[in-house]
Amino acid sequence: MSRGILESKIDRFAAGQIMAIGGLMSIFSCPLLGESSNKIGRNKLLDITFATSAKSMLFPVMFL
């Protein structure tokens, strides 16, 4: 589990639920990303995906 979630005084059950929702969302995002890559191009979508991932990882670090 993410150490940041537990450090923010969220109980273990809620932290597990947050991680489970993230995993569930990743299952459904694969077909969406595949279809999007066919429309806008794989390189452009890869750039968008990496930028979004970087922002989402930095957000909790910057605002604990």
Backbone as JSON Lines, residues from 0, in Angstrom:
{"i":0,"aa":"M","n":[0.83,-1.17,0.0],"ca":[0.0,0.0,0.0],"c":[0.87,1.24,0.0]}
{"i":1,"aa":"S","n":[0.32,2.28,-0.54],"ca":[1.07,3.51,-0.62],"c":[1.32,4.08,0.78]}
{"i":2,"aa":"R","n":[2.54,4.43,1.06],"ca":[2.88,4.94,2.37],"c":[2.22,6.29,2.63]}
{"i":3,"aa":"G","n":[2.03,7.1,1.59],"ca":[1.41,8.4,1.72],"c":[-0.04,8.3,2.17]}
{"i":4,"aa":"I","n":[-0.75,7.29,1.71],"ca":[-2.14,7.1,2.11],"c":[-2.22,6.82,3.6]}
{"i":5,"aa":"L","n":[-1.39,5.94,4.1],"ca":[-1.44,5.59,5.51],"c":[-0.93,6.73,6.39]}
{"i":6,"aa":"E","n":[0.03,7.51,5.89],"ca":[0.54,8.64,6.65],"c":[-0.49,9.76,6.79]}
{"i":7,"aa":"S","n":[-1.47,9.8,5.89],"ca":[-2.49,10.85,5.96],"c":[-3.64,10.46,6.88]}
{"i":8,"aa":"K","n":[-3.41,9.46,7.72],"ca":[-4.34,9.02,8.77],"c":[-5.64,8.44,8.21]}
{"i":9,"aa":"I","n":[-5.55,7.81,7.05],"ca":[-6.67,7.05,6.51],"c":[-6.49,5.62,6.98]}
{"i":10,"aa":"D","n":[-7.56,4.99,7.46],"ca":[-7.4,3.63,7.99],"c":[-7.06,2.65,6.87]}
{"i":11,"aa":"R","n":[-6.54,1.51,7.25],"ca":[-6.06,0.52,6.28],"c":[-7.14,0.03,5.33]}
{"i":12,"aa":"F","n":[-8.36,-0.12,5.82],"ca":[-9.45,-0.59,4.96],"c":[-9.73,0.43,3.86]}
{"i":13,"aa":"A","n":[-9.82,1.71,4.22],"ca":[-10.08,2.75,3.23],"c":[-8.92,2.86,2.24]}
{"i":14,"aa":"A","n":[-7.69,2.72,2.73],"ca":[-6.52,2.76,1.85],"c":[-6.57,1.6,0.86]}
{"i":15,"aa":"G","n":[-6.95,0.44,1.33],"ca":[-7.1,-0.72,0.44],"c":[-8.18,-0.51,-0.59]}
{"i":16,"aa":"Q","n":[-9.27,0.13,-0.19],"ca":[-10.35,0.42,-1.13],"c":[-9.89,1.39,-2.22]}
{"i":17,"aa":"I","n":[-9.11,2.39,-1.82],"ca":[-8.59,3.36,-2.79],"c":[-7.7,2.65,-3.8]}
{"i":18,"aa":"M","n":[-6.84,1.77,-3.32],"ca":[-5.95,1.04,-4.22],"c":[-6.73,0.09,-5.13]}
{"i":19,"aa":"A","n":[-7.77,-0.54,-4.59],"ca":[-8.6,-1.45,-5.39],"c":[-9.33,-0.69,-6.49]}
{"i":20,"aa":"I","n":[-9.82,0.48,-6.18],"ca":[-10.51,1.29,-7.19],"c":[-9.53,1.69,-8.29]}
{"i":21,"aa":"G","n":[-8.3,2.03,-7.91],"ca":[-7.28,2.34,-8.9],"c":[-7.0,1.16,-9.82]}
{"i":22,"aa":"G","n":[-6.93,-0.03,-9.25],"ca":[-6.72,-1.24,-10.06],"c":[-7.88,-1.52,-10.98]}
{"i":23,"aa":"L","n":[-9.09,-1.34,-10.49],"ca":[-10.28,-1.55,-11.3],"c":[-10.34,-0.55,-12.45]}
{"i":24,"aa":"M","n":[-9.99,0.69,-12.16],"ca":[-9.99,1.71,-13.21],"c":[-8.95,1.39,-14.29]}
{"i":25,"aa":"S","n":[-7.83,0.81,-13.9],"ca":[-6.79,0.49,-14.88],"c":[-7.25,-0.61,-15.84]}
{"i":26,"aa":"I","n":[-8.09,-1.52,-15.37],"ca":[-8.62,-2.57,-16.24],"c":[-9.48,-1.97,-17.35]}
{"i":27,"aa":"F","n":[-10.32,-1.02,-16.99],"ca":[-11.23,-0.44,-17.97],"c":[-10.56,0.62,-18.83]}
{"i":28,"aa":"S","n":[-9.43,1.16,-18.38],"ca":[-8.78,2.2,-19.18],"c":[-8.01,1.62,-20.36]}
{"i":29,"aa":"C","n":[-7.63,0.35,-20.31],"ca":[-6.84,-0.24,-21.4],"c":[-7.57,-0.21,-22.74]}
{"i":30,"aa":"P","n":[-8.83,-0.66,-22.83],"ca":[-9.51,-0.56,-24.12],"c":[-9.71,0.9,-24.56]}
{"i":31,"aa":"L","n":[-9.95,1.78,-23.62],"ca":[-10.12,3.19,-23.94],"c":[-8.83,3.78,-24.52]}
{"i":32,"aa":"L","n":[-7.7,3.46,-23.89],"ca":[-6.42,3.96,-24.39],"c":[-6.07,3.34,-25.74]}
{"i":33,"aa":"G","n":[-6.42,2.08,-25.94],"ca":[-6.17,1.42,-27.22],"c":[-6.95,2.06,-28.34]}
{"i":34,"aa":"E","n":[-8.21,2.34,-28.1],"ca":[-9.04,2.99,-29.1],"c":[-8.56,4.41,-29.37]}
{"i":35,"aa":"S","n":[-8.16,5.11,-28.32],"ca":[-7.66,6.48,-28.47],"c":[-6.36,6.5,-29.26]}
{"i":36,"aa":"S","n":[-5.5,5.52,-29.04],"ca":[-4.22,5.5,-29.76],"c":[-4.43,5.26,-31.25]}
{"i":37,"aa":"N","n":[-5.49,4.54,-31.61],"ca":[-5.79,4.35,-33.02],"c":[-6.24,5.65,-33.67]}
{"i":38,"aa":"K","n":[-6.88,6.51,-32.9],"ca":[-7.42,7.76,-33.46],"c":[-6.4,8.88,-33.49]}
{"i":39,"aa":"I","n":[-5.64,9.1,-32.39],"ca":[-4.74,10.25,-32.34],"c":[-3.27,9.9,-32.52]}
{"i":40,"aa":"G","n":[-2.95,8.65,-32.56],"ca":[-1.57,8.22,-32.75],"c":[-0.94,7.76,-31.45]}
{"i":41,"aa":"R","n":[-0.12,6.73,-31.57],"ca":[0.46,6.12,-30.38],"c":[1.47,7.03,-29.67]}
{"i":42,"aa":"N","n":[2.3,7.72,-30.43],"ca":[3.31,8.59,-29.8],"c":[2.66,9.74,-29.05]}
{"i":43,"aa":"K","n":[1.66,10.36,-29.66],"ca":[0.98,11.48,-29.01],"c":[0.26,11.01,-27.75]}
{"i":44,"aa":"L","n":[-0.41,9.86,-27.84],"ca":[-1.12,9.34,-26.67],"c":[-0.14,8.93,-25.57]}
{"i":45,"aa":"L","n":[1.0,8.38,-25.95],"ca":[2.02,8.0,-24.97],"c":[2.54,9.24,-24.24]}
{"i":46,"aa":"D","n":[2.75,10.33,-24.97],"ca":[3.17,11.58,-24.33],"c":[2.11,12.07,-23.35]}
{"i":47,"aa":"I","n":[0.85,12.04,-23.75],"ca":[-0.24,12.47,-22.87],"c":[-0.32,11.58,-21.64]}
{"i":48,"aa":"T","n":[-0.18,10.28,-21.83],"ca":[-0.27,9.33,-20.72],"c":[0.87,9.54,-19.72]}
{"i":49,"aa":"F","n":[2.09,9.71,-20.21],"ca":[3.23,9.92,-19.31],"c":[3.1,11.25,-18.57]}
{"i":50,"aa":"A","n":[2.64,12.29,-19.26],"ca":[2.47,13.59,-18.6],"c":[1.41,13.5,-17.5]}
{"i":51,"aa":"T","n":[0.31,12.82,-17.79],"ca":[-0.75,12.66,-16.8],"c":[-0.26,11.84,-15.61]}
{"i":52,"aa":"S","n":[0.49,10.78,-15.88],"ca":[1.02,9.95,-14.8],"c":[1.99,10.73,-13.92]}
{"i":53,"aa":"A","n":[2.85,11.51,-14.54],"ca":[3.82,12.3,-13.78],"c":[3.1,13.31,-12.89]}
{"i":54,"aa":"K","n":[2.08,13.97,-13.43],"ca":[1.32,14.95,-12.63],"c":[0.6,14.26,-11.48]}
{"i":55,"aa":"S","n":[0.02,13.1,-11.74],"ca":[-0.72,12.41,-10.68],"c":[0.2,11.86,-9.6]}
{"i":56,"aa":"M","n":[1.45,11.58,-9.92],"ca":[2.4,11.12,-8.9],"c":[2.97,12.29,-8.11]}
{"i":57,"aa":"L","n":[3.13,13.42,-8.75],"ca":[3.67,14.58,-8.06],"c":[2.65,15.26,-7.14]}
{"i":58,"aa":"F","n":[1.39,15.2,-7.48],"ca":[0.36,15.89,-6.72],"c":[0.34,15.49,-5.24]}
{"i":59,"aa":"P","n":[0.32,14.19,-4.89],"ca":[0.34,13.83,-3.48],"c":[1.65,14.19,-2.77]}
{"i":60,"aa":"V","n":[2.75,14.2,-3.51],"ca":[4.03,14.52,-2.9],"c":[4.09,16.01,-2.56]}
{"i":61,"aa":"M","n":[3.56,16.84,-3.45],"ca":[3.6,18.28,-3.25],"c":[2.59,18.74,-2.19]}
{"i":62,"aa":"F","n":[1.44,18.06,-2.11],"ca":[0.35,18.49,-1.2],"c":[-0.04,17.37,-0.26]}
{"i":63,"aa":"L","n":[0.83,17.04,0.69],"ca":[0.53,15.94,1.63],"c":[-0.61,16.29,2.5]}
